[in-house]
Each structure stands twice: as C-alpha cells, then as structure tokens.
C-alpha cells in the first residue's frame, strides 16, 4: 500500500503535472491547456508550501467557494476534486476499498470512498481546518466530510447552501459567510479584508465573462469546444477561482475557440451530431468522449457542468459578501439547483437543446450519484417533450471501472447512435430536425 | 400483544380507509414524507396531516421512474403515488432532506397529479442564521397554504395545534419512560406500532388511546424478552415493526431508538410560550437530528445520552441500501459508541423485510458477542 500511497501524494501529482506541462509547452499545443496545468501546479505547490511554512491549510468541498479563504491567506485543498483528478489519471482505485474497509458506505460515490481511504492512510496533507457545504453537492460528499473530520479531528465548519436562489436565500448565505469568516478568524488569527475579497470577485466577473463568451461560441455549427476540454473550466475554478491565472486560462480558451469559429472550423473535422450531455462523466476514462467525437462525429455542445453556470454579476456591491453569496447561488458554482426541484433544471436543458441545435442526448448515470441519477427520467422526458430529442441513459461509474467497463459503456453509446442514425435516415434529413 | 396495542396496529393498517373517510368529511388530507415538516401548521389550517410511507412489495411503476440506486423506501412511497392509492390526497409536502427524497419530490411533481406540492428548504445546520432562514421558509409555507386552500392559520389555531401535538409527544415520552425499567411492560415492536399510528390518526383520538394504553401498562409485568440484552436501533427510515420483531424474537429487547419513526419524530417539544412560528422553527430545526444535519457530533451526543439513560447494552445500526446518509456516517457513530464501550451490529436492509434467515443469524451472533 505504501507504493500506492506515494502515487497519490501531492508530490506525485506535481510531478505528473510537470511532465504534462512539458508536453503542453511544445509547439502546436493549445496555450489554454498549459495555463491550466500551470495553475494546477501553483495550487498544489501552495498546499505543500503552506504545510512547510506553517500557514493554515483548509480542506474544502467542491462547492465551497475558495475566494474567501484565498483572500484571507488560507491555502485551500479541494481534496474531492484532487481525488477525482488522480483517479482519472488511472491511479488510486485501491483506496475505494480502503474507504469501504473503514466502514464508509459501499454504495457511496466512488471518489468519496477513495477520499476516506486516503485520509485513513494519511495520504492527504493534514488539514488545519475543514470547511464544508451541505446539502450540496450531495449526501455522499457530506457524509464523507463528516468521516474525514472525525479522522483528522480538526476544527470543522459547515456552511448551509440553500437550494433556492431568491433574495431570502442570498440573505441567508451572506450571513452564513459571515459565520465562516468568524470561524476562520478565530481558528487562524488571520483577518478578513473586504477589499481583498472584492479583488477576487472582480476577477471572478472577468472569468465568468470569458466563460460565457466561450459557451456562446459552442452554438456555432460546427461547434468549437467539446465536453472534455470544456470540463477544465470547472476543475480550475474549484480551487483557484478569482486568481489572475484563471483569467488567463479563460481568456486563452476563448481566443482559441474564437479563432476556430472565425475560420468556420470545428473541434473535429466533421461534425455529424450535436450532443446534449447530462449526468456525471466517466472521469476514469474521458477518452470515451474523444471516441464519441471520432466514431460518430458527436460533439457535446450543451453539457451539465456548464449549463448550470449562467449569468454574471454586474458589479460588486458595497458589501462584497452579499455579491459573493449572490454569485455562489446564481452564477458559479450554482450547484444549488441540483439540490432542489430538478424540473427547472430540466426545462433549462430542454430549451438549450433547441437553441444549440442538438440532435442527440446522453445521460451518464454515475452509479454512486443518487442526486443526478434520481432525475434522469424527469430530465430525459422533459428534453424529449421540449425538443423532440430522445435520450439514452448510459449506465457507468464516474471513477470505478469495475461497475461498467470501457467497452460496456461504448456499447451503450454505440447502440444509441445506431438507432438514432437509422431513425434519422428513414424519417428526415438535415441537422437539427426532429426525429 | 395487548388488545390496546392491537387497536393501534389495526388502525394503522387500515389507514387508507380512515384517511378516505376524513377526506369525505371535507377535511383536506395532506401527506408528508419527512419528520422535519411542521405538521402543526397543517393542522392549524384545518387540514389532516399524515405520513406517507410505502407498503412493501413490488414497485414496478416506481422502478420505471426512479433509477436503480434510489432507495427502496422512496421507491415504495412513489409506488403509492403512481398507483393512485392516495386519491384522497390534497397535498404532498416534504423537505430537501436527502438526495432520494429530493428526487422523490421531482418525480411526484411531474408524474402524480396532486393539487398542492411543496418542497421546504431545510438548512443542514442549527445556527441562529439557519434558524432565521428556516423560520422565513415555514412562514412562507404557512402563507402559501392559506392562499392555496383559502384558509386562515391564526396565532390562536397554531397555539392550539402546538399544545395538542405536544401532548402527543409527552405521552409518547411517557411510553418510552416505561422502557427504562429493568422489566419494560411493552416490547420494541409494539412501541413501533403505537408510534406509527400517531402519524396517521387524528391527534385527539390518538392521544385518548395513548392515555388508555399508558394507564393499562403501568400495572403490567415485564415482557418475556426483558431478560435479554437491552438494545437501541439506529438508522434509516424504519416504519415496519416486523424488523424489530425479528430482533426481539431472537432474545433481545429494543428499549429505545434513534429513528425518524421513533424518537426523532416526537422527542422534543415545541416551546408553548413564545411566538408560535418562531417556536416551531426552533423545535423542528433543533429536534433529535437526522443524519442529514451537521455536524454529526451533535447527533452522536444525543445518541450517547439515550444509550446512558436507557441503559442500552448493544446497538443495531441499520441502513437501507443506497442510503448515503446513514450508511455514510456510520464510522463516526461507531467511533462514538466505542467510547462508551457499546458494541454495534451494522446491518444493511431493504425497505421491506427480506432475508430474514440471514438477519436472524447475524442478530444471534451479536447477542453471543454481547454475552461474552
């Protein structure tokens, strides 16, 4: 187990990113990808440096907004995102068993099981604080955090993120953020500076602006950005939102997409299907998304992770915490919509399916995720009702290949496109028409 | 089993007929799913609140709408809705309690034709900030009910409802107090039947029955299983007494619980002196917590208190398959029980009782462990 633990340590991740960066810096590679890797390297190095320098390190959930902590000088470690990233690179599956062996739910989300295993074996750097959110992103994540907090026995603070987006919810979350500040100040002796937070939030407006412009370009036929590279938006923001390097990344990604759009080029040579992707991706094998592009000319133009994050702040209000709360609920990460009535989310997808001229729809049913799997029927029925597009539910697991193998996943997708193409061939011709 | 307990069980079994009759008399029947729904508000509006549960058996209709990783409790509730078994239902109310119940609400909203539906936003912490928010949320719920059903929910009617529901809670606590005795006069399975009936019957009628039962039990000797180990059952939704009966038939006695069909439903009273909506918000948010509330150490403390006051010797920790809340937090609870030196048996189950033989074997082995 020692060797496996070594592979999962931050030092190994840094090495992995450094090697990746060398490849990405070669001529002909996209600049955005190198910036992404540089940003991840900075983030992980900061985690290690914080431990070495005795600065406070906070473990946070994937929806715990990092800006407030970063602005106060607290290093953040989004350990759930980190674990997913490492599992996606093909290492660490054994830690899922370790998590189960410790008594954590065997039906929980696979990366959460691995997180528990990694904490039990002391692979994560020991946190000074644990800041978590409930009921979002999901029960499995929240319970994993309870177990991790119990293992490390470190000061823990829970932030309630309501599922609503109304003014009462904004007011409540603003108060909740004040409690976060009080907790961090008490635990670390660091102080909150509203002007510092404002800087992060102003940067956030620029980040979101580039993000929205890039998403807009995905409307182009052919589309200029697939789901896999688009997902990088989400990962980078979880741990570094508000930093100038994230602006650089978003700016570069937008420029690359714009260049393609201006030339009338798409992300693949021949776009045959414009796909709506919902659910949680097979992170352990994102190559499946590349395969769909190559095999069926299917490019995801609307996807679950991006469709949630619409709109932007006009300005930062006098009390930056109020803007911050508004941003969390209504703009980014805006996952609160998951924890409430999913019919609203489904209507949003149905509308986007038509607007982005989709002709196909896949729902990745990640077996460990009750939150998303539970609305697959509501989602797929609504998409069908609103845009006439039938969906396929693809059974799989986000990080555990033993649930559904690569070939089993591909076979489900293959069958869907074969049926779809046969129907399209027999009943209509032309992109965007309804089967 | 005494005839008095049988009467509770019978009425609970006969609940759809009773609810239909209530509906025929002109009362709006409102189904709720989670014990965080403040029933008093519904009652104060002249409505009849009752807890929606499943009935075990096949869930073929629900299976078509809910993915295979959604728990069988939710699946079974959904089956009742989709099978049109609840024609008397005027409303469906729940909270964003867990991933499964949230999705139950979604599917119910889209595919079951119920005149009024509501998903209450329930915070996961008990801070003053959360309390303010929850109060605002339930005030909005009250106003929505008033508009939708054209009723007036006055401060007076709320106070009356609080008093009545508190009486139920106090009587149930009296019942639980009897179980602290070395020779409790009532078994855990019987208590389960009594408690469940309280979530269906009208409270005045239920309270009268409870008073009669308590008067009767005070002179009764201990139940036969009183010689066995004293147990506590913790975990997921458990509305059927059959599971507890299997535990007790092997020679133990369930003396208390941490269940939403037990203490989590009634243990804490609503403050009767304060402003009613404020009092309701405080009681419901800070009541015996479900695993969905954070931090888990607060819940653990309450469990430890129950263990000590009921002199519990062993804990049966059960979770319905796919319940991330109860199965997920298990290591925290287990570690806390270890501090008290109380052994724990962890069981995974389905909503409906199944694999009884295996269950019996594991329980017997647990008793042997307790005796050693």
Coordinates of C-alpha atoms in Angstrom, one line a residue, chain A:
Chain A
X1 CA 0.0 0.0 0.0
X2 CA 3.0 2.3 0.6
X3 CA 3.8 2.5 -3.1
X4 CA 0.1 3.2 -4.0
X5 CA 0.0 5.9 -1.3
X6 CA 3.1 7.5 -2.8
X7 CA 1.4 7.7 -6.2
X8 CA -1.5 9.6 -4.7
X9 CA 0.5 12.1 -2.7
X10 CA 0.6 15.7 -3.8
X11 CA 4.3 15.4 -4.6
X12 CA 3.5 12.8 -7.2
X13 CA 0.6 14.9 -8.6
X14 CA 3.0 17.8 -9.0
X15 CA 5.4 15.5 -10.9
X16 CA 2.6 14.3 -13.1
X17 CA 1.5 17.9 -13.9
X18 CA 5.1 18.9 -14.6
X19 CA 5.5 16.1 -17.2
X20 CA 2.2 17.1 -18.7
X21 CA 3.3 20.7 -18.9
X22 CA 6.5 19.8 -20.8
X23 CA 4.3 18.2 -23.4
X24 CA 1.9 21.0 -23.5
X25 CA 4.6 23.6 -24.0
X26 CA 5.7 22.1 -27.3
X27 CA 4.8 24.0 -30.5
X28 CA 1.3 23.4 -31.8
X29 CA -0.3 22.8 -28.5
X30 CA -3.1 24.9 -27.1
X31 CA -2.0 27.6 -24.8
X32 CA -5.0 27.2 -22.6
X33 CA -4.1 23.7 -21.7
X34 CA -0.6 24.8 -20.5
X35 CA -2.1 27.6 -18.4
X36 CA -4.5 25.1 -16.9
X37 CA -1.6 22.8 -15.8
X38 CA 0.5 25.8 -14.6
X39 CA -2.5 26.9 -12.4
X40 CA -2.9 23.4 -11.0
X41 CA 0.8 23.3 -10.3
X42 CA 0.7 26.6 -8.4
X43 CA -2.3 25.5 -6.5
X44 CA -0.8 22.1 -5.4
X45 CA 2.5 23.7 -4.6
X46 CA 0.8 26.2 -2.4
X47 CA -0.8 23.4 -0.5
X48 CA 2.6 21.9 0.2
X49 CA 4.2 25.2 0.9
X50 CA 1.5 26.1 3.4
X51 CA 2.3 23.0 5.4
X52 CA 6.1 23.7 5.2
X53 CA 5.7 27.3 6.2
X54 CA 3.1 26.7 8.9
X55 CA 0.4 28.6 7.1
X56 CA -3.2 27.3 7.7
X57 CA -4.5 24.7 5.3
X58 CA -8.2 24.2 4.8
X59 CA -9.8 21.2 3.2
X60 CA -12.9 22.3 1.3
X61 CA -15.8 20.8 -0.6
X62 CA -16.1 21.1 -4.4
X63 CA -18.7 23.8 -3.9
X64 CA -17.1 25.6 -1.1
X65 CA -16.2 28.9 -2.7
X66 CA -12.4 29.3 -2.3
X67 CA -12.2 33.1 -2.8
X68 CA -12.9 34.0 0.8
X69 CA -10.2 31.7 2.1
X70 CA -7.7 32.7 -0.6
X71 CA -8.3 36.4 0.2
X72 CA -7.6 35.7 3.8
X73 CA -4.3 33.9 3.1
X74 CA -5.6 30.4 3.9
X75 CA -4.3 27.7 1.5
X76 CA -7.2 25.6 0.2
X77 CA -7.2 21.9 -0.7
X78 CA -10.2 20.8 -2.7
X79 CA -9.5 17.2 -1.8
X80 CA -12.5 15.7 -3.6
X81 CA -11.6 17.3 -6.8
X82 CA -8.0 16.2 -6.3
X83 CA -9.0 12.6 -5.7
X84 CA -11.2 12.6 -8.9
X85 CA -8.3 14.1 -10.8
X86 CA -5.9 11.4 -9.6
X87 CA -8.3 8.5 -10.1
X88 CA -8.9 9.9 -13.6
X89 CA -5.2 9.5 -14.3
X90 CA -5.5 5.8 -13.6
X91 CA -4.1 5.5 -10.0
X92 CA -5.6 5.0 -6.6
X93 CA -8.6 2.7 -7.2
X94 CA -7.4 0.6 -4.2
X95 CA -8.3 3.5 -1.9
X96 CA -12.0 3.0 -2.6
X97 CA -11.7 -0.4 -0.9
X98 CA -9.8 1.2 1.9
X99 CA -12.7 3.6 2.5
X100 CA -15.2 0.8 2.5
X101 CA -13.0 -1.2 4.8
X102 CA -13.1 1.7 7.3
X103 CA -16.9 1.4 7.3
X104 CA -17.9 4.1 4.9
X105 CA -20.9 3.3 2.7
X106 CA -20.1 0.8 -0.1
X107 CA -22.8 2.4 -2.2
X108 CA -21.4 5.9 -1.8
X109 CA -19.9 7.8 -4.7
X110 CA -16.6 6.1 -5.7
X111 CA -14.3 9.1 -5.3
X112 CA -15.7 9.7 -1.8
X113 CA -14.9 6.2 -0.8
X114 CA -11.4 6.8 -2.1
X115 CA -11.2 10.1 -0.1
X116 CA -11.9 8.3 3.1
X117 CA -9.3 5.7 2.3
X118 CA -6.7 8.3 1.5
X119 CA -7.5 10.1 4.8
X120 CA -7.3 6.8 6.8
X121 CA -3.9 6.1 5.3
X122 CA -2.6 9.6 5.9
X123 CA -2.0 10.3 2.2
X124 CA -3.6 13.8 2.3
X125 CA -1.7 16.6 3.9
X126 CA -3.2 17.1 7.4
X127 CA -5.6 20.0 7.4
X128 CA -5.8 22.7 10.0
X129 CA -9.5 23.4 9.1
X130 CA -12.3 21.6 7.3
X131 CA -14.9 23.9 5.6
X132 CA -17.8 22.1 4.1
X133 CA -21.1 22.6 2.5
X134 CA -24.5 20.9 2.9
X135 CA -26.8 19.6 1.5
X136 CA -24.7 20.2 -1.6
X137 CA -23.1 18.8 -3.6
X138 CA -24.7 15.6 -2.2
X139 CA -25.3 13.3 0.8
X140 CA -22.3 11.1 -0.1
X141 CA -20.0 14.1 -0.2
X142 CA -21.3 15.5 3.1
X143 CA -21.0 12.2 4.9
X144 CA -17.5 11.7 3.5
X145 CA -16.6 15.1 5.0
X146 CA -18.1 14.1 8.4
X147 CA -15.9 10.9 8.4
X148 CA -12.8 12.9 7.3
X149 CA -13.4 15.5 10.0
X150 CA -13.7 12.6 12.5
X151 CA -10.4 11.1 11.3
X152 CA -8.4 14.4 11.4
X153 CA -10.3 15.7 14.4
X154 CA -9.7 19.2 13.1
X155 CA -11.9 22.3 13.6
X156 CA -14.8 22.0 11.2
X157 CA -17.3 24.5 9.9
X158 CA -20.5 23.7 7.9
X159 CA -21.9 26.2 5.5
X160 CA -25.6 25.7 4.6
X161 CA -26.2 26.3 0.9
X162 CA -29.9 26.6 0.3
X163 CA -31.3 25.1 -2.9
X164 CA -33.2 28.3 -3.7
X165 CA -31.8 31.4 -5.4
X166 CA -34.3 34.0 -4.1
X167 CA -33.4 37.1 -2.0
X168 CA -34.0 35.2 1.2
X169 CA -31.5 32.6 0.2
X170 CA -29.0 35.3 -0.7
X171 CA -29.5 37.0 2.7
X172 CA -29.1 33.7 4.5
X173 CA -26.0 32.7 2.6
X174 CA -24.5 36.2 3.2
X175 CA -25.0 35.6 7.0
X176 CA -23.5 32.1 6.6
X177 CA -20.4 33.6 5.0
X178 CA -20.0 36.0 8.0
X179 CA -20.0 32.9 10.2
X180 CA -17.3 31.4 8.0
X181 CA -15.2 34.5 8.5
X182 CA -15.7 34.5 12.2
X183 CA -14.7 30.8 12.3
X184 CA -11.6 31.3 10.2
X185 CA -10.5 34.4 12.2
X186 CA -10.9 32.6 15.5
X187 CA -9.1 29.5 14.3
X188 CA -6.2 31.1 12.5
X189 CA -5.8 34.6 13.8
X190 CA -6.0 35.9 10.2
X191 CA -8.3 38.8 9.4
X192 CA -10.9 39.3 6.7
X193 CA -10.3 42.2 4.4
X194 CA -13.4 43.1 2.3
X195 CA -11.2 45.0 -0.3
X196 CA -9.1 41.9 -0.8
X197 CA -12.2 39.8 -1.3
X198 CA -13.5 42.4 -3.7
X199 CA -10.4 41.9 -5.9
X200 CA -11.1 38.2 -6.2
X201 CA -14.8 38.9 -7.0
X202 CA -13.9 41.5 -9.7
X203 CA -11.6 38.9 -11.2
X204 CA -14.5 36.5 -11.0
X205 CA -16.6 38.7 -13.1
X206 CA -13.9 38.7 -15.8
X207 CA -13.6 34.9 -15.5
X208 CA -17.3 34.4 -15.9
X209 CA -17.5 36.9 -18.8
X210 CA -14.9 34.9 -20.8
X211 CA -16.6 31.7 -19.8
X212 CA -20.0 32.9 -21.1
X213 CA -18.5 34.1 -24.3
X214 CA -16.8 30.7 -24.8
X215 CA -20.1 28.9 -24.1
X216 CA -21.8 31.2 -26.6
X217 CA -19.3 30.1 -29.3
X218 CA -20.4 26.5 -28.8
X219 CA -23.6 27.5 -30.6
X220 CA -21.5 27.7 -33.8
X221 CA -22.0 24.9 -36.4
X222 CA -19.6 23.2 -36.3
X223 CA -19.0 23.6 -32.5
X224 CA -15.6 24.9 -31.3
X225 CA -15.3 23.1 -28.0
X226 CA -16.0 19.6 -26.8
X227 CA -17.1 18.5 -23.4
X228 CA -13.8 17.2 -22.2
X229 CA -11.8 20.4 -22.6
X230 CA -14.8 22.4 -21.5
X231 CA -14.8 20.5 -18.2
X232 CA -11.4 22.0 -17.4
X233 CA -13.3 25.2 -16.7
X234 CA -15.0 23.6 -13.8
X235 CA -11.9 22.0 -12.3
X236 CA -9.7 25.1 -12.4
X237 CA -12.3 27.2 -10.7
X238 CA -12.9 24.8 -7.8
X239 CA -9.5 25.5 -6.3
X240 CA -8.3 28.8 -7.9
X241 CA -11.4 30.9 -8.6
X242 CA -10.6 34.6 -8.6
X243 CA -6.9 34.3 -9.3
X244 CA -5.4 36.1 -12.3
X245 CA -4.2 32.8 -13.7
X246 CA -7.8 31.6 -14.1
X247 CA -8.5 34.8 -16.1
X248 CA -5.5 33.9 -18.3
X249 CA -6.8 30.4 -18.8
X250 CA -10.4 31.6 -19.7
X251 CA -9.0 34.2 -22.0
X252 CA -6.8 31.8 -23.8
X253 CA -9.6 29.2 -24.2
X254 CA -11.9 31.8 -25.5
X255 CA -9.3 33.1 -28.0
X256 CA -8.7 29.5 -29.3
X257 CA -12.4 28.9 -29.7
X258 CA -12.9 32.3 -31.4
X259 CA -10.1 31.6 -33.8
X260 CA -11.8 28.3 -34.8
X261 CA -15.2 30.0 -35.1
X262 CA -13.8 32.8 -37.3
X263 CA -12.3 30.2 -39.6
X264 CA -15.5 28.2 -39.7
X265 CA -13.8 25.2 -38.2
X266 CA -15.0 22.9 -35.5
X267 CA -13.4 20.9 -32.8
X268 CA -13.5 17.8 -35.0
X269 CA -13.1 17.7 -38.8
X270 CA -16.7 16.5 -39.5
X271 CA -19.4 17.2 -37.0
X272 CA -22.4 14.8 -37.5
X273 CA -24.2 15.0 -34.2
X274 CA -24.7 17.9 -31.8
X275 CA -25.0 16.3 -28.4
X276 CA -26.5 17.3 -25.1
X277 CA -24.6 15.6 -22.2
X278 CA -26.2 15.3 -18.8
X279 CA -25.1 13.5 -15.6
X280 CA -21.7 12.9 -14.3
X281 CA -19.0 12.0 -16.8
X282 CA -16.8 8.8 -16.8
X283 CA -13.9 10.6 -15.3
X284 CA -11.8 7.5 -15.2
X285 CA -12.0 7.3 -19.0
X286 CA -12.6 10.7 -20.5
X287 CA -11.2 9.2 -23.7
X288 CA -14.8 7.9 -24.3
X289 CA -15.8 11.5 -25.1
X290 CA -13.0 11.6 -27.7
X291 CA -14.1 8.3 -29.0
X292 CA -17.7 9.6 -29.5
X293 CA -16.3 12.5 -31.5
X294 CA -14.2 10.3 -33.7
X295 CA -16.6 7.4 -34.1
X296 CA -19.8 9.2 -34.5
X297 CA -18.8 12.8 -35.1
X298 CA -20.7 13.6 -31.9
X299 CA -19.7 16.8 -30.2
X300 CA -21.2 17.9 -26.9
X301 CA -22.5 21.4 -27.4
X302 CA -24.6 21.6 -24.2
X303 CA -23.3 19.9 -21.0
X304 CA -24.4 19.6 -17.5
X305 CA -21.5 21.3 -15.8
X306 CA -21.6 24.4 -17.9
X307 CA -25.3 24.8 -18.4
X308 CA -25.6 25.4 -14.7
X309 CA -23.4 28.4 -14.7
X310 CA -25.2 31.2 -16.5
X311 CA -25.3 35.0 -16.0
X312 CA -22.8 37.2 -14.3
X313 CA -22.6 39.9 -11.6
X314 CA -23.0 43.4 -12.9
X315 CA -20.8 44.8 -10.1
X316 CA -19.6 44.1 -6.6
X317 CA -21.9 45.7 -4.1
X318 CA -20.8 47.8 -1.1
X319 CA -20.8 44.6 1.0
X320 CA -18.7 42.1 -1.1
X321 CA -20.1 39.2 0.9
X322 CA -23.6 39.9 -0.5
X323 CA -22.3 39.8 -4.0
X324 CA -20.3 36.7 -3.1
X325 CA -23.4 34.9 -1.9
X326 CA -25.3 36.0 -5.0
X327 CA -22.6 34.6 -7.2
X328 CA -22.5 31.3 -5.4
X329 CA -26.2 30.8 -5.7
X330 CA -26.9 32.3 -9.1
X331 CA -23.7 32.2 -11.1
X332 CA -20.9 29.9 -10.0
X333 CA -20.9 27.2 -8.9
X334 CA -24.7 27.4 -8.8
X335 CA -25.0 23.8 -7.9
X336 CA -27.8 24.7 -5.6
X337 CA -30.2 24.0 -8.5
X338 CA -29.2 20.3 -8.1
X339 CA -30.5 20.2 -4.5
X340 CA -34.0 21.5 -5.2
X341 CA -36.6 21.0 -7.9
X342 CA -34.8 19.5 -10.9
X343 CA -37.7 20.2 -13.2
X344 CA -36.5 23.8 -13.5
X345 CA -33.1 22.4 -14.5
X346 CA -34.7 20.1 -17.0
X347 CA -36.6 22.9 -18.6
X348 CA -33.3 24.8 -19.0
X349 CA -31.8 21.8 -20.8
X350 CA -34.8 21.4 -23.0
X351 CA -34.6 25.0 -24.0
X352 CA -30.9 24.8 -24.7
X353 CA -31.2 21.6 -26.7
X354 CA -33.3 23.5 -29.2
X355 CA -31.2 26.7 -29.1
X356 CA -27.9 24.9 -29.6
X357 CA -29.4 22.7 -32.4
X358 CA -28.8 19.5 -30.6
X359 CA -30.0 16.3 -32.3
X360 CA -28.9 13.8 -29.6
X361 CA -28.8 13.4 -25.9
X362 CA -26.9 11.2 -23.4
X363 CA -27.4 10.9 -19.7
X364 CA -24.4 9.5 -17.9
X365 CA -25.9 7.7 -14.9
X366 CA -23.0 7.6 -12.4
X367 CA -24.0 4.7 -10.2
X368 CA -22.7 6.3 -7.0
X369 CA -24.7 9.5 -7.6
X370 CA -28.2 9.4 -6.4
X371 CA -28.6 13.1 -6.8
X372 CA -28.2 13.1 -10.5
X373 CA -29.4 9.5 -11.3
X374 CA -32.6 10.3 -9.5
X375 CA -33.6 12.9 -12.0
X376 CA -32.7 11.0 -15.2
X377 CA -36.3 10.3 -16.1
X378 CA -37.5 13.8 -15.4
X379 CA -34.6 15.2 -17.4
X380 CA -34.9 12.9 -20.4
X381 CA -38.7 13.2 -20.6
X382 CA -38.5 17.0 -20.4
X383 CA -35.8 17.1 -23.1
X384 CA -38.0 14.9 -25.3
X385 CA -41.1 17.0 -24.7
X386 CA -39.4 20.3 -25.3
X387 CA -37.0 19.5 -28.2
X388 CA -38.1 16.1 -29.6
X389 CA -34.7 14.6 -28.8
X390 CA -34.7 11.0 -27.4
X391 CA -32.0 10.3 -24.8
X392 CA -30.1 7.3 -23.8
X393 CA -29.3 6.6 -20.2
X394 CA -25.7 5.3 -20.1
X395 CA -25.0 3.2 -17.0
X396 CA -21.5 3.7 -15.6
X397 CA -19.5 4.9 -12.7
X398 CA -17.5 8.2 -12.7
X399 CA -14.4 6.7 -11.1
X400 CA -14.8 3.0 -10.8
X401 CA -14.2 0.9 -13.9
X402 CA -15.4 -2.2 -12.2
X403 CA -19.0 -1.0 -12.4
X404 CA -19.0 -0.7 -16.1
X405 CA -16.1 -1.3 -18.4
X406 CA -15.0 0.9 -21.3
X407 CA -16.4 -1.5 -23.8
X408 CA -19.7 -1.8 -22.0
X409 CA -20.1 2.0 -21.9
X410 CA -19.1 2.3 -25.5
X411 CA -21.6 -0.4 -26.5
X412 CA -24.5 1.6 -24.9
X413 CA -23.4 4.7 -26.7
X414 CA -22.9 2.8 -30.0
X415 CA -26.4 1.3 -29.8
X416 CA -27.9 4.8 -29.2
X417 CA -26.2 6.4 -32.2
X418 CA -27.0 3.4 -34.5
X419 CA -30.7 3.7 -33.6
X420 CA -30.7 7.4 -33.9
X421 CA -29.0 7.4 -37.2
X422 CA -31.3 4.8 -38.6
X423 CA -34.3 6.8 -37.5
X424 CA -32.9 10.0 -38.9
X425 CA -32.1 8.3 -42.2
X426 CA -35.6 6.9 -42.6
X427 CA -37.6 9.9 -41.4
X428 CA -35.8 13.1 -42.2
X429 CA -32.6 14.6 -43.3
X430 CA -30.6 17.6 -42.1
X431 CA -29.2 18.6 -38.8
X432 CA -31.4 19.8 -36.0
X433 CA -34.6 18.3 -37.4
X434 CA -36.8 16.3 -35.0
X435 CA -36.9 12.5 -35.4

